[in-house]
């Protein structure tokens, strides 16, 4: 069976070692991970199977993690992970959407690892760790101590290796191709859904050198009155002769996602819209130039706020967030944000989507930049010009 691994075994081993080190620091014996992005990061696992309960178990007394999932997804675990077959454990169909709990199966594995009375870390804030999951585990392991280890792995993921950055460069090229396709498609009379269809085609076909994959969320086509709504859906209405469009698109390569947003004016831009775009780009560029290892997220956000303030403009939302491995429903790593008060120190290898979107009472504009922190400053991961496009 051909393995579909995108990193050397040594890189996976270093990731597991870093996680175990943090577990030891917190006094955690066994870590139960529910987030698909963390499964992928530690084992390589990649399949659209996270709608049923699945776990990756990291135990201090075991060399490799253990993948736990539905019986029919065992083959994907064999194909996409480096794990020994004994560390791929699958529960039977009788646990699927029935009165039985798959977490009883997980609990038996914990006992097998000697964890009946262990200190167990779980992802209390994870998208895929339900109240029922926690209740079932507590019931099945009454002598264990459960502690919140939410984002433990996420904070380790925040610094990317050179191999990860290389994949994210490819994701950025896919995002650029998607944006070009969207802008080329936009014309008066073209249906919004046909723009979305063109974007989806490019998302999957990628570039001539490499293909893309499904992303963490649908692309956002915020058109006309919906341009002031950051996450609006498209319709089947044709574009009028004059309107504004905010696009947020995502390139995904081997589950690593890079975000890209641009604003497009169809016809003559509304009064002041061109000027607002120039203010946003000025603030965006100033913030990017301020990025350096050793500075904090709050330092970078302050440059943006100060630049806007000189023009009498204010932004309430955060300026950006860390990105990397992405599975639905979101690519954000739930760690560092470019915002006032976030004292996370920037380090080479961190990757952010700088999102200086402005959604005001009657106008919205989104011109963004995903970038990697480097030893000397930053590296843009997309090359689409930072400007307001006109059609």
GROMACS .gro file of C-alpha atoms in nm:
model
  391
    1UNK     CA    1   0.000   0.000   0.000
    2UNK     CA    2   0.146   0.337  -0.105
    3UNK     CA    3   0.195   0.582   0.181
    4UNK     CA    4   0.078   0.941   0.123
    5UNK     CA    5   0.314   1.118   0.361
    6UNK     CA    6   0.426   1.475   0.291
    7UNK     CA    7   0.689   1.503   0.566
    8UNK     CA    8   0.988   1.296   0.676
    9UNK     CA    9   0.942   1.060   0.969
   10UNK     CA   10   1.197   1.269   1.158
   11UNK     CA   11   0.969   1.571   1.137
   12UNK     CA   12   0.673   1.380   1.275
   13UNK     CA   13   0.895   1.244   1.552
   14UNK     CA   14   1.005   1.597   1.646
   15UNK     CA   15   0.643   1.709   1.665
   16UNK     CA   16   0.546   1.421   1.894
   17UNK     CA   17   0.850   1.486   2.111
   18UNK     CA   18   0.752   1.853   2.149
   19UNK     CA   19   0.398   1.756   2.247
   20UNK     CA   20   0.521   1.504   2.503
   21UNK     CA   21   0.756   1.763   2.648
   22UNK     CA   22   0.464   2.000   2.703
   23UNK     CA   23   0.254   1.717   2.846
   24UNK     CA   24   0.530   1.642   3.093
   25UNK     CA   25   0.554   2.007   3.192
   26UNK     CA   26   0.179   2.010   3.266
   27UNK     CA   27   0.177   1.672   3.438
   28UNK     CA   28  -0.041   1.509   3.170
   29UNK     CA   29   0.002   1.133   3.125
   30UNK     CA   30  -0.231   1.081   2.829
   31UNK     CA   31  -0.356   1.335   2.576
   32UNK     CA   32  -0.681   1.274   2.387
   33UNK     CA   33  -0.691   1.487   2.072
   34UNK     CA   34  -1.019   1.542   1.891
   35UNK     CA   35  -0.921   1.815   1.640
   36UNK     CA   36  -0.859   1.688   1.282
   37UNK     CA   37  -0.582   1.944   1.229
   38UNK     CA   38  -0.393   1.802   1.526
   39UNK     CA   39  -0.446   1.446   1.399
   40UNK     CA   40  -0.295   1.551   1.067
   41UNK     CA   41  -0.006   1.736   1.231
   42UNK     CA   42   0.102   1.448   1.453
   43UNK     CA   43   0.030   1.149   1.228
   44UNK     CA   44  -0.038   1.272   0.872
   45UNK     CA   45  -0.396   1.142   0.885
   46UNK     CA   46  -0.612   1.294   0.612
   47UNK     CA   47  -0.964   1.181   0.528
   48UNK     CA   48  -1.305   1.344   0.542
   49UNK     CA   49  -1.411   1.128   0.835
   50UNK     CA   50  -1.422   1.378   1.121
   51UNK     CA   51  -1.803   1.387   1.120
   52UNK     CA   52  -1.786   1.068   1.325
   53UNK     CA   53  -1.593   1.046   1.655
   54UNK     CA   54  -1.220   0.997   1.609
   55UNK     CA   55  -0.922   1.055   1.834
   56UNK     CA   56  -0.546   1.057   1.835
   57UNK     CA   57  -0.404   0.941   2.168
   58UNK     CA   58  -0.058   1.051   2.280
   59UNK     CA   59   0.076   0.867   2.584
   60UNK     CA   60   0.401   0.951   2.759
   61UNK     CA   61   0.481   0.579   2.791
   62UNK     CA   62   0.431   0.497   2.421
   63UNK     CA   63   0.656   0.592   2.129
   64UNK     CA   64   0.390   0.649   1.862
   65UNK     CA   65   0.047   0.806   1.891
   66UNK     CA   66  -0.259   0.587   1.844
   67UNK     CA   67  -0.524   0.676   1.587
   68UNK     CA   68  -0.882   0.579   1.678
   69UNK     CA   69  -1.169   0.599   1.430
   70UNK     CA   70  -1.450   0.433   1.243
   71UNK     CA   71  -1.376   0.085   1.101
   72UNK     CA   72  -1.416   0.186   0.736
   73UNK     CA   73  -1.165   0.470   0.778
   74UNK     CA   74  -0.890   0.239   0.901
   75UNK     CA   75  -0.762   0.206   0.544
   76UNK     CA   76  -0.717   0.584   0.521
   77UNK     CA   77  -0.516   0.574   0.842
   78UNK     CA   78  -0.293   0.305   0.691
   79UNK     CA   79  -0.251   0.507   0.371
   80UNK     CA   80  -0.190   0.854   0.515
   81UNK     CA   81  -0.004   0.796   0.842
   82UNK     CA   82   0.332   0.650   0.939
   83UNK     CA   83   0.176   0.460   1.230
   84UNK     CA   84   0.235   0.091   1.288
   85UNK     CA   85  -0.078  -0.114   1.230
   86UNK     CA   86  -0.104  -0.187   1.602
   87UNK     CA   87  -0.140   0.187   1.658
   88UNK     CA   88  -0.435   0.213   1.422
   89UNK     CA   89  -0.746   0.112   1.617
   90UNK     CA   90  -1.095   0.110   1.470
   91UNK     CA   91  -1.434   0.068   1.632
   92UNK     CA   92  -1.707  -0.138   1.467
   93UNK     CA   93  -2.020  -0.018   1.291
   94UNK     CA   94  -2.233  -0.090   1.597
   95UNK     CA   95  -2.090   0.227   1.755
   96UNK     CA   96  -2.192   0.448   1.460
   97UNK     CA   97  -2.499   0.665   1.526
   98UNK     CA   98  -2.632   0.420   1.780
   99UNK     CA   99  -2.703   0.411   2.152
  100UNK     CA  100  -2.348   0.284   2.209
  101UNK     CA  101  -2.070   0.537   2.262
  102UNK     CA  102  -1.744   0.523   2.063
  103UNK     CA  103  -1.586   0.691   2.366
  104UNK     CA  104  -1.631   0.366   2.559
  105UNK     CA  105  -1.399   0.216   2.295
  106UNK     CA  106  -1.155   0.503   2.350
  107UNK     CA  107  -1.174   0.449   2.727
  108UNK     CA  108  -1.078   0.083   2.690
  109UNK     CA  109  -0.769   0.188   2.495
  110UNK     CA  110  -0.680   0.432   2.773
  111UNK     CA  111  -0.705   0.147   3.022
  112UNK     CA  112  -0.484  -0.067   2.795
  113UNK     CA  113  -0.224   0.210   2.822
  114UNK     CA  114  -0.243   0.195   3.201
  115UNK     CA  115  -0.441   0.518   3.217
  116UNK     CA  116  -0.737   0.415   3.431
  117UNK     CA  117  -0.616   0.651   3.705
  118UNK     CA  118  -0.412   0.881   3.483
  119UNK     CA  119  -0.417   1.255   3.442
  120UNK     CA  120  -0.581   1.294   3.100
  121UNK     CA  121  -0.575   1.604   2.884
  122UNK     CA  122  -0.866   1.680   2.651
  123UNK     CA  123  -0.948   1.962   2.409
  124UNK     CA  124  -1.237   2.124   2.595
  125UNK     CA  125  -1.270   2.408   2.343
  126UNK     CA  126  -1.224   2.197   2.031
  127UNK     CA  127  -1.478   2.206   1.751
  128UNK     CA  128  -1.501   1.826   1.757
  129UNK     CA  129  -1.513   1.758   2.131
  130UNK     CA  130  -1.877   1.757   2.233
  131UNK     CA  131  -2.035   1.771   2.576
  132UNK     CA  132  -2.153   1.413   2.517
  133UNK     CA  133  -1.798   1.302   2.435
  134UNK     CA  134  -1.667   1.444   2.761
  135UNK     CA  135  -1.953   1.305   2.968
  136UNK     CA  136  -1.905   0.958   2.820
  137UNK     CA  137  -1.531   0.959   2.886
  138UNK     CA  138  -1.576   1.077   3.245
  139UNK     CA  139  -1.835   0.804   3.301
  140UNK     CA  140  -1.614   0.534   3.147
  141UNK     CA  141  -1.299   0.645   3.334
  142UNK     CA  142  -1.428   0.742   3.678
  143UNK     CA  143  -1.088   0.722   3.850
  144UNK     CA  144  -0.902   0.935   3.597
  145UNK     CA  145  -0.843   1.309   3.637
  146UNK     CA  146  -0.946   1.510   3.331
  147UNK     CA  147  -0.776   1.843   3.263
  148UNK     CA  148  -0.825   2.099   2.990
  149UNK     CA  149  -0.542   2.074   2.734
  150UNK     CA  150  -0.715   2.279   2.467
  151UNK     CA  151  -0.472   2.432   2.211
  152UNK     CA  152  -0.173   2.254   2.366
  153UNK     CA  153  -0.081   2.115   2.023
  154UNK     CA  154  -0.198   2.431   1.846
  155UNK     CA  155   0.068   2.639   2.022
  156UNK     CA  156   0.334   2.391   1.908
  157UNK     CA  157   0.196   2.404   1.552
  158UNK     CA  158   0.224   2.785   1.545
  159UNK     CA  159   0.592   2.775   1.439
  160UNK     CA  160   0.618   2.607   1.098
  161UNK     CA  161   0.914   2.407   0.972
  162UNK     CA  162   1.080   2.489   0.637
  163UNK     CA  163   0.890   2.193   0.486
  164UNK     CA  164   0.558   2.335   0.607
  165UNK     CA  165   0.640   2.681   0.475
  166UNK     CA  166   0.722   2.527   0.137
  167UNK     CA  167   0.376   2.369   0.118
  168UNK     CA  168   0.214   2.697   0.226
  169UNK     CA  169   0.392   2.877  -0.058
  170UNK     CA  170   0.218   2.636  -0.294
  171UNK     CA  171  -0.116   2.701  -0.121
  172UNK     CA  172  -0.053   3.072  -0.174
  173UNK     CA  173   0.003   3.018  -0.546
  174UNK     CA  174  -0.329   2.834  -0.564
  175UNK     CA  175  -0.498   3.126  -0.386
  176UNK     CA  176  -0.344   3.366  -0.640
  177UNK     CA  177  -0.473   3.152  -0.928
  178UNK     CA  178  -0.820   3.147  -0.772
  179UNK     CA  179  -0.825   3.525  -0.734
  180UNK     CA  180  -0.711   3.580  -1.092
  181UNK     CA  181  -0.980   3.343  -1.215
  182UNK     CA  182  -1.245   3.526  -1.013
  183UNK     CA  183  -1.139   3.871  -1.134
  184UNK     CA  184  -1.123   3.749  -1.496
  185UNK     CA  185  -1.476   3.605  -1.462
  186UNK     CA  186  -1.635   3.912  -1.305
  187UNK     CA  187  -1.831   4.117  -1.557
  188UNK     CA  188  -2.172   4.288  -1.554
  189UNK     CA  189  -2.439   4.027  -1.620
  190UNK     CA  190  -2.238   3.731  -1.490
  191UNK     CA  191  -2.428   3.540  -1.221
  192UNK     CA  192  -2.279   3.536  -0.873
  193UNK     CA  193  -2.301   3.156  -0.865
  194UNK     CA  194  -2.100   3.132  -1.187
  195UNK     CA  195  -1.820   3.333  -1.026
  196UNK     CA  196  -1.830   3.087  -0.734
  197UNK     CA  197  -1.820   2.794  -0.978
  198UNK     CA  198  -1.509   2.935  -1.148
  199UNK     CA  199  -1.343   2.983  -0.810
  200UNK     CA  200  -1.421   2.626  -0.705
  201UNK     CA  201  -1.282   2.487  -1.030
  202UNK     CA  202  -0.957   2.675  -0.979
  203UNK     CA  203  -0.946   2.575  -0.612
  204UNK     CA  204  -0.932   2.208  -0.708
  205UNK     CA  205  -0.724   2.229  -1.027
  206UNK     CA  206  -0.468   2.453  -0.858
  207UNK     CA  207  -0.176   2.540  -1.083
  208UNK     CA  208  -0.017   2.352  -1.377
  209UNK     CA  209   0.243   2.218  -1.133
  210UNK     CA  210   0.020   2.101  -0.846
  211UNK     CA  211  -0.345   2.061  -0.754
  212UNK     CA  212  -0.551   2.194  -0.467
  213UNK     CA  213  -0.796   2.054  -0.215
  214UNK     CA  214  -1.118   2.143  -0.034
  215UNK     CA  215  -1.084   2.429   0.209
  216UNK     CA  216  -1.198   2.499   0.563
  217UNK     CA  217  -1.498   2.703   0.452
  218UNK     CA  218  -1.667   2.808   0.131
  219UNK     CA  219  -1.529   3.113  -0.049
  220UNK     CA  220  -1.701   3.436   0.048
  221UNK     CA  221  -1.849   3.649  -0.231
  222UNK     CA  222  -1.983   3.960  -0.061
  223UNK     CA  223  -2.150   4.165  -0.334
  224UNK     CA  224  -2.339   4.495  -0.341
  225UNK     CA  225  -2.524   4.551  -0.015
  226UNK     CA  226  -2.367   4.229   0.118
  227UNK     CA  227  -2.020   4.385   0.086
  228UNK     CA  228  -2.060   4.509   0.444
  229UNK     CA  229  -2.118   4.149   0.563
  230UNK     CA  230  -1.783   3.969   0.606
  231UNK     CA  231  -1.907   3.612   0.550
  232UNK     CA  232  -2.198   3.642   0.308
  233UNK     CA  233  -2.307   3.371   0.065
  234UNK     CA  234  -2.350   3.417  -0.308
  235UNK     CA  235  -2.682   3.413  -0.495
  236UNK     CA  236  -2.779   3.337  -0.855
  237UNK     CA  237  -2.838   3.704  -0.936
  238UNK     CA  238  -2.645   3.861  -1.227
  239UNK     CA  239  -2.396   4.135  -1.147
  240UNK     CA  240  -2.530   4.486  -1.215
  241UNK     CA  241  -2.337   4.736  -1.424
  242UNK     CA  242  -2.204   4.903  -1.111
  243UNK     CA  243  -2.132   4.733  -0.779
  244UNK     CA  244  -1.860   4.644  -0.530
  245UNK     CA  245  -1.740   4.292  -0.451
  246UNK     CA  246  -1.536   4.161  -0.159
  247UNK     CA  247  -1.383   3.819  -0.219
  248UNK     CA  248  -1.221   3.603   0.048
  249UNK     CA  249  -1.066   3.296  -0.109
  250UNK     CA  250  -0.850   3.014   0.022
  251UNK     CA  251  -0.582   2.801  -0.139
  252UNK     CA  252  -0.531   2.462   0.022
  253UNK     CA  253  -0.241   2.225  -0.042
  254UNK     CA  254  -0.201   1.903   0.158
  255UNK     CA  255  -0.438   2.056   0.420
  256UNK     CA  256  -0.226   2.371   0.463
  257UNK     CA  257  -0.437   2.676   0.384
  258UNK     CA  258  -0.352   3.031   0.280
  259UNK     CA  259  -0.616   3.306   0.276
  260UNK     CA  260  -0.646   3.590   0.024
  261UNK     CA  261  -0.902   3.873   0.007
  262UNK     CA  262  -0.945   4.149  -0.248
  263UNK     CA  263  -1.206   4.412  -0.331
  264UNK     CA  264  -1.327   4.466  -0.688
  265UNK     CA  265  -1.523   4.761  -0.819
  266UNK     CA  266  -1.749   4.689  -1.115
  267UNK     CA  267  -1.802   5.022  -1.288
  268UNK     CA  268  -1.699   5.350  -1.129
  269UNK     CA  269  -1.620   5.311  -0.757
  270UNK     CA  270  -1.852   5.488  -0.511
  271UNK     CA  271  -1.737   5.825  -0.381
  272UNK     CA  272  -1.445   5.785  -0.142
  273UNK     CA  273  -1.411   5.410  -0.203
  274UNK     CA  274  -1.084   5.440  -0.394
  275UNK     CA  275  -0.944   5.663  -0.119
  276UNK     CA  276  -1.053   5.417   0.151
  277UNK     CA  277  -0.875   5.136  -0.035
  278UNK     CA  278  -0.557   5.342  -0.044
  279UNK     CA  279  -0.578   5.404   0.331
  280UNK     CA  280  -0.623   5.032   0.398
  281UNK     CA  281  -0.329   4.940   0.175
  282UNK     CA  282  -0.110   5.206   0.341
  283UNK     CA  283  -0.191   5.065   0.685
  284UNK     CA  284  -0.148   4.707   0.565
  285UNK     CA  285   0.194   4.778   0.415
  286UNK     CA  286   0.310   4.969   0.723
  287UNK     CA  287   0.205   4.679   0.947
  288UNK     CA  288   0.381   4.423   0.729
  289UNK     CA  289   0.702   4.628   0.735
  290UNK     CA  290   0.686   4.633   1.116
  291UNK     CA  291   0.696   4.251   1.140
  292UNK     CA  292   1.016   4.128   1.305
  293UNK     CA  293   1.103   3.836   1.533
  294UNK     CA  294   1.096   3.965   1.889
  295UNK     CA  295   0.811   4.208   1.837
  296UNK     CA  296   0.468   4.119   1.968
  297UNK     CA  297   0.138   4.073   1.791
  298UNK     CA  298   0.018   4.382   1.976
  299UNK     CA  299   0.313   4.585   1.841
  300UNK     CA  300   0.215   4.503   1.482
  301UNK     CA  301  -0.152   4.578   1.546
  302UNK     CA  302  -0.057   4.915   1.696
  303UNK     CA  303   0.114   5.022   1.372
  304UNK     CA  304  -0.206   4.947   1.182
  305UNK     CA  305  -0.428   5.134   1.426
  306UNK     CA  306  -0.197   5.436   1.430
  307UNK     CA  307  -0.188   5.452   1.049
  308UNK     CA  308  -0.567   5.437   1.027
  309UNK     CA  309  -0.603   5.697   1.300
  310UNK     CA  310  -0.409   5.951   1.096
  311UNK     CA  311  -0.692   5.929   0.844
  312UNK     CA  312  -0.971   5.934   1.102
  313UNK     CA  313  -1.055   5.565   1.052
  314UNK     CA  314  -1.091   5.300   1.322
  315UNK     CA  315  -1.107   4.918   1.307
  316UNK     CA  316  -1.271   4.728   1.591
  317UNK     CA  317  -1.188   4.369   1.493
  318UNK     CA  318  -0.846   4.207   1.523
  319UNK     CA  319  -0.597   4.261   1.242
  320UNK     CA  320  -0.517   3.895   1.182
  321UNK     CA  321  -0.463   3.545   1.314
  322UNK     CA  322  -0.225   3.251   1.283
  323UNK     CA  323  -0.292   2.999   1.007
  324UNK     CA  324  -0.154   2.662   0.898
  325UNK     CA  325  -0.312   2.317   0.889
  326UNK     CA  326  -0.680   2.365   0.821
  327UNK     CA  327  -0.990   2.148   0.841
  328UNK     CA  328  -1.353   2.267   0.851
  329UNK     CA  329  -1.490   2.478   1.003
  330UNK     CA  330  -1.196   2.721   1.026
  331UNK     CA  331  -0.828   2.761   0.942
  332UNK     CA  332  -0.741   2.986   1.238
  333UNK     CA  333  -0.522   2.803   1.487
  334UNK     CA  334  -0.701   2.956   1.791
  335UNK     CA  335  -0.367   3.083   1.922
  336UNK     CA  336  -0.208   3.420   1.846
  337UNK     CA  337  -0.400   3.715   1.703
  338UNK     CA  338  -0.269   4.042   1.567
  339UNK     CA  339  -0.459   4.257   1.813
  340UNK     CA  340  -0.412   4.504   2.095
  341UNK     CA  341  -0.303   4.330   2.412
  342UNK     CA  342  -0.181   4.004   2.252
  343UNK     CA  343   0.177   3.984   2.376
  344UNK     CA  344   0.269   3.672   2.178
  345UNK     CA  345   0.626   3.726   2.060
  346UNK     CA  346   0.677   3.679   1.687
  347UNK     CA  347   0.916   3.402   1.586
  348UNK     CA  348   1.052   3.300   1.248
  349UNK     CA  349   0.823   3.032   1.103
  350UNK     CA  350   0.496   3.174   1.235
  351UNK     CA  351   0.235   3.234   0.963
  352UNK     CA  352  -0.049   3.485   0.978
  353UNK     CA  353  -0.336   3.608   0.766
  354UNK     CA  354  -0.323   3.985   0.805
  355UNK     CA  355  -0.687   4.081   0.751
  356UNK     CA  356  -0.732   4.460   0.764
  357UNK     CA  357  -1.092   4.437   0.645
  358UNK     CA  358  -1.312   4.734   0.716
  359UNK     CA  359  -1.686   4.687   0.736
  360UNK     CA  360  -1.838   5.027   0.797
  361UNK     CA  361  -2.202   5.138   0.800
  362UNK     CA  362  -2.241   5.153   0.423
  363UNK     CA  363  -1.918   5.020   0.274
  364UNK     CA  364  -1.687   4.724   0.313
  365UNK     CA  365  -1.336   4.669   0.181
  366UNK     CA  366  -1.103   4.370   0.217
  367UNK     CA  367  -0.743   4.376   0.095
  368UNK     CA  368  -0.535   4.124   0.289
  369UNK     CA  369  -0.199   3.950   0.302
  370UNK     CA  370  -0.094   3.610   0.433
  371UNK     CA  371   0.271   3.602   0.533
  372UNK     CA  372   0.540   3.404   0.711
  373UNK     CA  373   0.761   3.563   0.974
  374UNK     CA  374   1.127   3.536   0.869
  375UNK     CA  375   1.456   3.609   1.042
  376UNK     CA  376   1.469   3.945   0.864
  377UNK     CA  377   1.100   4.039   0.861
  378UNK     CA  378   0.825   3.875   0.657
  379UNK     CA  379   0.765   3.674   0.340
  380UNK     CA  380   0.436   3.728   0.153
  381UNK     CA  381   0.274   3.395   0.066
  382UNK     CA  382   0.061   3.539  -0.216
  383UNK     CA  383   0.159   3.776  -0.496
  384UNK     CA  384  -0.174   3.929  -0.604
  385UNK     CA  385  -0.122   4.308  -0.603
  386UNK     CA  386  -0.247   4.479  -0.289
  387UNK     CA  387  -0.493   4.724  -0.446
  388UNK     CA  388  -0.856   4.785  -0.536
  389UNK     CA  389  -0.929   4.609  -0.866
  390UNK     CA  390  -1.158   4.764  -1.125
  391UNK     CA  391  -1.363   4.593  -1.393
   0.00000   0.00000   0.00000
